[in-house]
Short mmCIF file of C-alpha atoms in Angstrom, two decimals:
data_model
loop_
_atom_site.label_atom_id
_atom_site.label_comp_id
_atom_site.label_asym_id
_atom_site.label_seq_id
_atom_site.Cartn_x
_atom_site.Cartn_y
_atom_site.Cartn_z
CA MET G 1455 -12.00 -10.19 -20.13
CA LYS G 1456 -12.05 -13.75 -21.43
CA GLY G 1457 -12.79 -16.33 -18.78
CA GLU G 1458 -13.87 -13.79 -16.13
CA ASP G 1459 -17.20 -13.97 -14.31
CA HIS G 1460 -18.99 -10.70 -15.07
CA SER G 1461 -21.88 -11.31 -12.68
CA VAL G 1462 -22.04 -8.70 -9.92
CA GLN G 1463 -24.62 -8.10 -7.21
CA ARG G 1464 -25.34 -4.51 -8.16
CA THR G 1465 -28.19 -3.82 -5.77
CA THR G 1466 -27.60 -5.55 -2.45
CA TYR G 1467 -24.25 -4.08 -1.47
CA LEU G 1468 -25.31 -0.55 -2.38
CA ASP G 1469 -28.00 -0.72 0.30
CA ILE G 1470 -25.60 -1.68 3.12
CA LYS G 1471 -25.56 0.88 5.91
CA LEU G 1472 -22.02 1.86 6.92
CA LYS G 1473 -21.69 3.71 10.21
CA TYR G 1474 -18.28 5.22 9.45
CA GLN G 1475 -18.14 9.01 9.45
CA PRO G 1476 -14.58 10.15 8.64
CA LEU G 1477 -12.79 12.82 10.61
CA ALA G 1478 -11.44 15.80 8.64
CA PRO G 1479 -7.90 14.42 8.18
CA GLN G 1480 -9.29 10.96 7.42
CA LEU G 1481 -11.47 12.42 4.67
CA ARG G 1482 -8.48 14.26 3.25
CA ALA G 1483 -6.57 10.98 3.13
CA HIS G 1484 -9.49 9.15 1.50
CA LEU G 1485 -9.70 11.78 -1.23
CA SER G 1486 -5.95 11.95 -1.85
CA SER G 1487 -4.85 11.14 -5.39
CA GLU G 1488 -1.23 10.34 -4.45
CA LYS G 1489 -0.19 6.71 -4.54
CA HIS G 1490 1.88 6.72 -1.33
CA ILE G 1491 -0.07 8.04 1.65
CA LEU G 1492 1.16 8.36 5.22
CA TYR G 1493 -1.54 9.03 7.80
CA GLY G 1494 0.19 9.45 11.12
CA GLY G 1495 0.66 11.23 14.36
CA ALA G 1496 -0.73 11.01 17.85
CA VAL G 1497 -2.53 8.21 19.60
CA GLY G 1498 -6.28 8.53 19.27
CA GLY G 1499 -6.01 10.06 15.80
CA GLY G 1500 -7.98 7.26 14.14
CA LYS G 1501 -5.09 5.67 12.24
CA SER G 1502 -6.28 2.04 12.11
CA VAL G 1503 -9.88 3.13 11.54
CA TYR G 1504 -8.78 5.20 8.54
CA LEU G 1505 -6.73 2.34 7.14
CA VAL G 1506 -9.50 -0.25 7.36
CA ASN G 1507 -12.14 2.06 5.94
CA ASP G 1508 -9.97 3.19 3.04
CA ALA G 1509 -9.40 -0.47 2.18
CA LEU G 1510 -13.16 -1.01 2.40
CA ARG G 1511 -13.83 2.09 0.30
CA GLN G 1512 -11.52 0.84 -2.47
CA SER G 1513 -13.16 -2.58 -2.28
CA LEU G 1514 -16.69 -1.22 -2.67
CA MET G 1515 -15.85 1.25 -5.43
CA TRP G 1516 -14.70 -1.64 -7.65
CA SER G 1517 -16.38 -5.03 -7.92
CA LYS G 1518 -14.08 -8.07 -7.60
CA ASN G 1519 -11.25 -5.84 -6.42
CA ARG G 1520 -8.45 -7.24 -4.25
CA VAL G 1521 -6.66 -5.19 -1.57
CA GLY G 1522 -4.36 -6.11 1.29
CA ILE G 1523 -4.06 -4.80 4.84
CA PHE G 1524 -1.09 -5.84 6.95
CA ARG G 1525 1.24 -5.32 9.87
CA TRP G 1526 4.79 -6.61 10.16
CA GLU G 1527 4.01 -9.16 12.90
CA PHE G 1528 0.83 -11.21 12.52
CA SER G 1529 0.60 -11.72 16.30
CA THR G 1530 0.42 -7.93 16.69
CA PHE G 1531 -2.04 -7.62 13.81
CA LYS G 1532 -4.49 -9.95 15.59
CA LYS G 1533 -4.38 -7.83 18.76
CA THR G 1534 -4.74 -4.46 17.03
CA THR G 1535 -5.62 -3.98 13.36
CA TYR G 1536 -7.81 -7.07 13.23
CA LEU G 1537 -10.07 -5.57 15.90
CA SER G 1538 -10.69 -2.56 13.66
CA LEU G 1539 -11.22 -4.88 10.70
CA LYS G 1540 -13.79 -6.80 12.72
CA GLU G 1541 -15.66 -3.69 13.85
CA TRP G 1542 -15.79 -1.87 10.51
CA VAL G 1543 -16.02 -4.79 8.07
CA LEU G 1544 -16.71 -8.23 9.55
CA ASP G 1545 -19.46 -7.11 11.93
CA VAL G 1546 -21.37 -5.04 9.35
CA PRO G 1547 -24.62 -6.90 8.48
CA GLY G 1548 -24.80 -8.05 4.87
CA LEU G 1549 -21.31 -6.86 3.92
CA VAL G 1550 -19.25 -10.07 4.13
CA VAL G 1551 -20.23 -13.26 2.31
CA TYR G 1552 -17.13 -15.33 3.03
CA HIS G 1553 -14.30 -15.29 5.56
CA ASN G 1554 -11.46 -17.81 5.37
CA GLN G 1555 -9.58 -17.41 8.65
CA GLN G 1556 -6.92 -19.91 7.62
CA GLU G 1557 -6.06 -18.12 4.37
CA HIS G 1558 -6.85 -14.65 5.85
CA ILE G 1559 -9.26 -13.66 3.07
CA ILE G 1560 -12.50 -11.69 3.46
CA ARG G 1561 -14.86 -11.65 0.47
CA LEU G 1562 -17.45 -8.90 0.27
CA VAL G 1563 -20.90 -9.03 -1.25
CA ASN G 1564 -19.68 -7.41 -4.50
CA GLY G 1565 -16.96 -10.02 -4.99
CA SER G 1566 -14.08 -7.85 -3.79
CA GLU G 1567 -11.56 -9.43 -1.43
CA ILE G 1568 -9.56 -8.06 1.49
CA VAL G 1569 -6.40 -10.04 2.25
CA TYR G 1570 -4.91 -9.50 5.70
CA GLY G 1571 -2.11 -10.67 7.96
CA GLY G 1572 1.57 -10.26 8.78
CA LEU G 1573 4.40 -9.52 6.36
CA LYS G 1574 7.24 -10.99 8.41
CA PRO G 1575 8.35 -14.44 7.21
CA SER G 1576 8.06 -17.32 9.65
CA SER G 1577 11.12 -18.57 11.48
CA SER G 1578 11.18 -21.57 9.13
CA VAL G 1579 12.02 -19.30 6.20
CA SER G 1580 15.68 -18.31 6.32
CA GLY G 1581 17.15 -15.31 4.57
CA ASP G 1582 14.23 -14.26 2.37
CA VAL G 1583 12.53 -11.25 3.90
CA MET G 1584 10.32 -10.96 0.78
CA SER G 1585 8.94 -14.50 0.89
CA VAL G 1586 5.46 -13.51 2.13
CA ILE G 1587 4.86 -10.74 -0.39
CA LYS G 1588 6.34 -12.20 -3.58
CA SER G 1589 3.10 -13.95 -4.52
CA LEU G 1590 0.77 -11.04 -3.74
CA GLU G 1591 -1.19 -9.53 -6.63
CA LEU G 1592 -3.23 -6.58 -5.37
CA SER G 1593 -4.58 -3.25 -6.49
CA SER G 1594 -3.84 -1.46 -3.19
CA VAL G 1595 -1.84 -2.12 -0.03
CA TYR G 1596 -2.40 -0.85 3.52
CA ILE G 1597 0.23 -1.13 6.27
CA ASP G 1598 -0.56 -0.41 9.91
CA GLU G 1599 2.45 0.88 11.89
CA VAL G 1600 4.56 1.09 8.76
CA THR G 1601 7.62 2.07 10.82
CA ASP G 1602 7.88 -1.59 11.92
CA VAL G 1603 8.41 -2.66 8.30
CA PRO G 1604 11.90 -2.56 6.70
CA GLU G 1605 12.11 -0.04 3.88
CA GLU G 1606 13.18 -2.69 1.37
CA VAL G 1607 10.00 -4.64 2.15
CA PHE G 1608 7.87 -1.52 1.71
CA LEU G 1609 9.46 -0.70 -1.65
CA PHE G 1610 8.96 -4.24 -2.91
CA LEU G 1611 5.41 -4.33 -1.60
CA SER G 1612 4.69 -1.18 -3.58
CA THR G 1613 5.44 -3.13 -6.76
CA ARG G 1614 2.69 -5.62 -5.92
CA THR G 1615 0.00 -3.01 -6.62
CA GLU G 1616 -1.51 -2.56 -10.10
CA ARG G 1617 -1.36 -6.36 -10.32
CA HIS G 1618 -5.11 -7.04 -10.19
CA LYS G 1619 -7.88 -5.91 -12.51
CA ALA G 1620 -11.31 -5.13 -11.08
CA LEU G 1621 -14.73 -4.55 -12.59
CA ASN G 1622 -15.81 -0.95 -12.90
CA PRO G 1623 -19.53 -1.11 -11.96
CA HIS G 1624 -20.23 2.10 -13.88
CA THR G 1625 -18.73 1.05 -17.21
CA GLY G 1626 -18.86 -2.76 -16.90
CA SER G 1627 -15.23 -2.96 -18.05
CA TRP G 1628 -12.24 -4.63 -16.35
CA GLU G 1629 -9.65 -2.04 -15.35
CA TYR G 1630 -6.69 -1.52 -13.04
CA PRO G 1631 -7.92 0.63 -10.12
CA PRO G 1632 -5.67 3.59 -9.22
CA PRO G 1633 -3.02 2.10 -6.89
CA ARG G 1634 -2.70 3.09 -3.27
CA VAL G 1635 0.05 2.26 -0.78
CA ALA G 1636 -1.12 3.73 2.51
CA GLY G 1637 0.58 3.49 5.87
CA THR G 1638 -0.07 4.68 9.40
CA CYS G 1639 2.21 5.17 12.39
CA ASN G 1640 3.13 7.32 15.36
CA PRO G 1641 6.10 9.69 14.98
CA GLU G 1642 9.32 7.66 14.91
CA LEU G 1643 12.86 8.13 13.68
CA GLY G 1644 13.81 6.19 10.58
CA TRP G 1645 13.09 5.77 6.89
CA VAL G 1646 9.38 6.65 7.14
CA LYS G 1647 10.17 10.09 8.54
CA LEU G 1648 12.86 10.66 5.93
CA ARG G 1649 10.59 9.55 3.06
CA TRP G 1650 7.36 11.37 3.96
CA VAL G 1651 8.05 14.07 6.56
CA ASP G 1652 11.55 15.36 5.79
CA SER G 1653 11.47 14.98 1.99
CA GLN G 1654 9.20 15.76 -0.91
CA HIS G 1655 9.14 12.49 -2.83
CA PRO G 1656 6.91 12.56 -5.92
CA ASP G 1657 3.50 10.92 -5.53
CA HIS G 1658 3.83 10.96 -1.71
CA VAL G 1659 1.59 12.79 0.73
CA PHE G 1660 1.81 13.03 4.52
CA ILE G 1661 -1.45 13.75 6.34
CA PRO G 1662 -0.93 14.42 10.07
CA SER G 1663 -3.48 13.64 12.74
CA ASN G 1664 -3.70 14.06 16.48
CA VAL G 1665 -6.11 13.55 19.34
CA LYS G 1666 -7.74 16.96 18.86
CA ASP G 1667 -8.99 15.86 15.43
CA ASN G 1668 -10.99 12.97 16.88
CA ILE G 1669 -14.40 14.32 17.88
CA HIS G 1670 -15.54 10.81 18.84
CA LEU G 1671 -13.24 10.58 21.88
CA PRO G 1672 -14.49 11.58 25.34
CA ALA G 1673 -13.41 14.98 26.59
CA SER G 1674 -11.38 13.36 29.36
CA TYR G 1675 -9.20 11.33 26.96
CA GLU G 1676 -6.59 13.99 26.25
CA ALA G 1677 -6.51 15.24 29.84
CA GLY G 1678 -5.99 11.70 31.09
CA LEU G 1679 -2.99 11.14 28.83
CA ARG G 1680 -1.45 14.46 29.81
CA GLU G 1681 -1.73 13.45 33.46
CA ILE G 1682 -0.22 10.02 32.86
CA TRP G 1683 2.69 11.48 30.86
CA ALA G 1684 3.18 14.54 33.04
CA ASP G 1685 6.77 13.53 33.81
CA ASN G 1686 7.58 12.64 30.22
CA PRO G 1687 7.24 15.74 28.02
CA GLU G 1688 8.81 13.93 25.07
CA TRP G 1689 5.93 11.43 25.03
CA VAL G 1690 3.42 14.28 25.21
CA ASP G 1691 5.15 15.94 22.26
CA ARG G 1692 5.34 12.76 20.20
CA TYR G 1693 2.30 10.67 21.06
CA LEU G 1694 -0.21 13.35 22.08
CA GLU G 1695 0.73 16.30 19.89
CA GLY G 1696 1.89 14.11 17.00
CA ASN G 1697 5.11 16.12 16.65
CA TRP G 1698 7.70 14.60 14.31
CA THR G 1699 10.35 17.26 14.92
CA ASN G 1700 11.93 16.66 18.33
CA LEU G 1701 12.47 12.91 18.18
CA THR G 1702 15.13 10.90 19.96
CA ASP G 1703 15.62 7.22 20.65
CA PHE G 1704 17.23 5.65 23.69
CA GLU G 1705 20.72 5.75 22.12
CA ALA G 1706 20.49 9.30 20.78
CA VAL G 1707 22.99 11.93 21.91
CA LEU G 1708 21.19 14.82 20.19
CA PRO G 1709 17.56 15.37 19.11
CA ALA G 1710 16.93 14.48 15.47
CA ASP G 1711 15.95 18.04 14.52
CA LYS G 1712 19.33 19.35 15.71
CA ILE G 1713 21.12 16.71 13.65
CA MET G 1714 19.07 17.55 10.55
CA GLU G 1715 19.79 21.26 11.05
CA ALA G 1716 23.50 20.49 11.22
CA VAL G 1717 23.37 18.41 8.05
CA ARG G 1718 21.67 21.21 6.11
CA ARG G 1719 23.79 24.06 7.51
CA GLU G 1720 26.43 25.63 5.24
CA VAL G 1721 29.50 26.45 7.37
CA PRO G 1722 32.67 28.12 6.07
CA GLN G 1723 36.06 26.58 6.75
CA GLY G 1724 38.03 28.03 9.66
CA THR G 1725 40.17 27.16 12.66
CA PRO G 1726 41.28 25.18 14.58
CA VAL G 1727 42.42 22.43 12.20
CA ILE G 1728 42.25 19.00 13.84
CA ILE G 1729 42.56 15.49 12.44
CA GLY G 1730 40.69 12.67 14.16
CA VAL G 1731 41.67 9.06 13.47
CA ASP G 1732 39.74 5.84 14.09
CA CYS G 1733 42.39 3.12 13.75
CA GLY G 1734 41.03 -0.13 12.41
CA ALA G 1735 42.74 -3.48 12.01
CA PHE G 1736 42.73 -6.34 9.56
CA GLY G 1737 39.43 -7.92 8.52
CA ASN G 1738 36.25 -5.88 8.12
CA ASP G 1739 37.40 -3.02 10.36
CA LYS G 1740 38.01 0.27 8.58
CA SER G 1741 40.57 2.96 9.42
CA VAL G 1742 38.98 6.37 9.03
CA ALA G 1743 40.39 9.88 9.38
CA VAL G 1744 38.45 13.14 9.44
CA VAL G 1745 39.81 16.67 9.25
CA ARG G 1746 37.92 19.42 11.06
CA ARG G 1747 38.50 23.06 10.13
CA GLY G 1748 36.41 25.16 12.45
CA LEU G 1749 32.85 23.82 12.16
CA TRP G 1750 33.53 22.28 8.75
CA SER G 1751 34.67 18.67 8.40
CA GLU G 1752 35.25 15.95 5.80
CA VAL G 1753 36.46 12.38 5.64
CA ILE G 1754 40.02 12.31 4.26
CA LEU G 1755 40.93 8.64 4.77
CA GLU G 1756 38.88 5.44 4.59
CA LYS G 1757 40.80 2.20 4.25
CA GLN G 1758 39.96 -1.40 5.10
CA GLY G 1759 42.18 -4.37 5.96
CA GLN G 1760 45.50 -2.65 6.55
CA SER G 1761 47.98 -2.59 9.41
CA THR G 1762 48.25 0.14 12.02
CA MET G 1763 51.67 1.21 10.67
CA GLU G 1764 50.22 1.67 7.18
CA THR G 1765 47.51 3.87 8.68
CA ALA G 1766 50.14 5.82 10.66
CA ASN G 1767 52.14 6.52 7.49
CA GLN G 1768 49.04 7.73 5.67
CA VAL G 1769 48.05 10.00 8.56
CA ALA G 1770 51.57 11.46 8.59
CA LEU G 1771 51.23 12.37 4.92
CA LEU G 1772 47.81 13.90 5.58
CA ALA G 1773 49.30 15.94 8.43
CA ASP G 1774 51.88 17.41 6.03
CA ARG G 1775 49.02 18.41 3.74
CA TYR G 1776 46.48 19.81 6.23
CA LEU G 1777 48.91 21.09 8.94
CA PRO G 1778 46.65 20.27 11.90
CA GLU G 1779 47.15 21.74 15.37
CA ARG G 1780 46.39 18.33 16.87
CA ILE G 1781 45.93 14.74 15.74
CA ARG G 1782 43.62 12.65 17.92
CA GLY G 1783 43.40 8.88 17.78
CA ASP G 1784 40.76 6.81 19.50
CA THR G 1785 42.82 3.73 20.40
CA ILE G 1786 44.96 3.62 23.53
CA GLY G 1787 48.63 2.79 22.94
CA VAL G 1788 48.75 3.51 19.20
#
């Protein structure tokens, strides 16, 4: 490529001794050919260690490569992911030749760079949630605790890959490395679960991990957590077993798996027939009516910015059509 510096230290970095020995699920994630990788599950499953070492692996496979590793909040990154970055990259003798802590750039001995930090815009930036990532040009992106990141940010960040050419040390040619967008997290409700765990999106792979996979932990680690969480079986299920199925949050009425079962279930129409009405008012409030026939239901009215009497007239017409046994409204006095 015209104007590029083709000089590469081909001997020194190959002799660097890396102490990382991947666990079985970590190795599976490293060898995955899918672009979008989710490595997640229990605490102690080696999530941050996998993320940092996959970023390092991509950096060493290509000279003058450029990858990014992030969390949503930089303050959290410094207390968590950065510690793994320090242990597995910064503290390795002979691996790093330059570290700009102001710009958050680590340059390795083969010219590859690891960019790190937080994705959330500062409080001085108003309204532009993409402001941090718009200027990024990377070959691969790594996100620790990806559930903290809004889905729109993740999708835009995915477009910032395949933006940087690197030098293939085997052929001596400048190429776009195969892109990777890898994330880690514990089981949580939200878009990450829907995208990787509940669905089969193309070019996505979910690789679960839990404490039993980590042979480097002391034997007492799992037993200690079970004792601490003895009165909280949901935490044992989620954070120790790495189970994504029976998830709830503090506002949940039903477990997520029961809700998903209900969404997928085919139920024939039946009795009783009941109409439920949520009466809105002027402005942004909507008036909504639902008819239930046995266990089957559908929305039959959805109007915005109309008076209560207009809604009452429409519900009366719907009652003539559906012949409900009861009509239930949610507002006292209507």
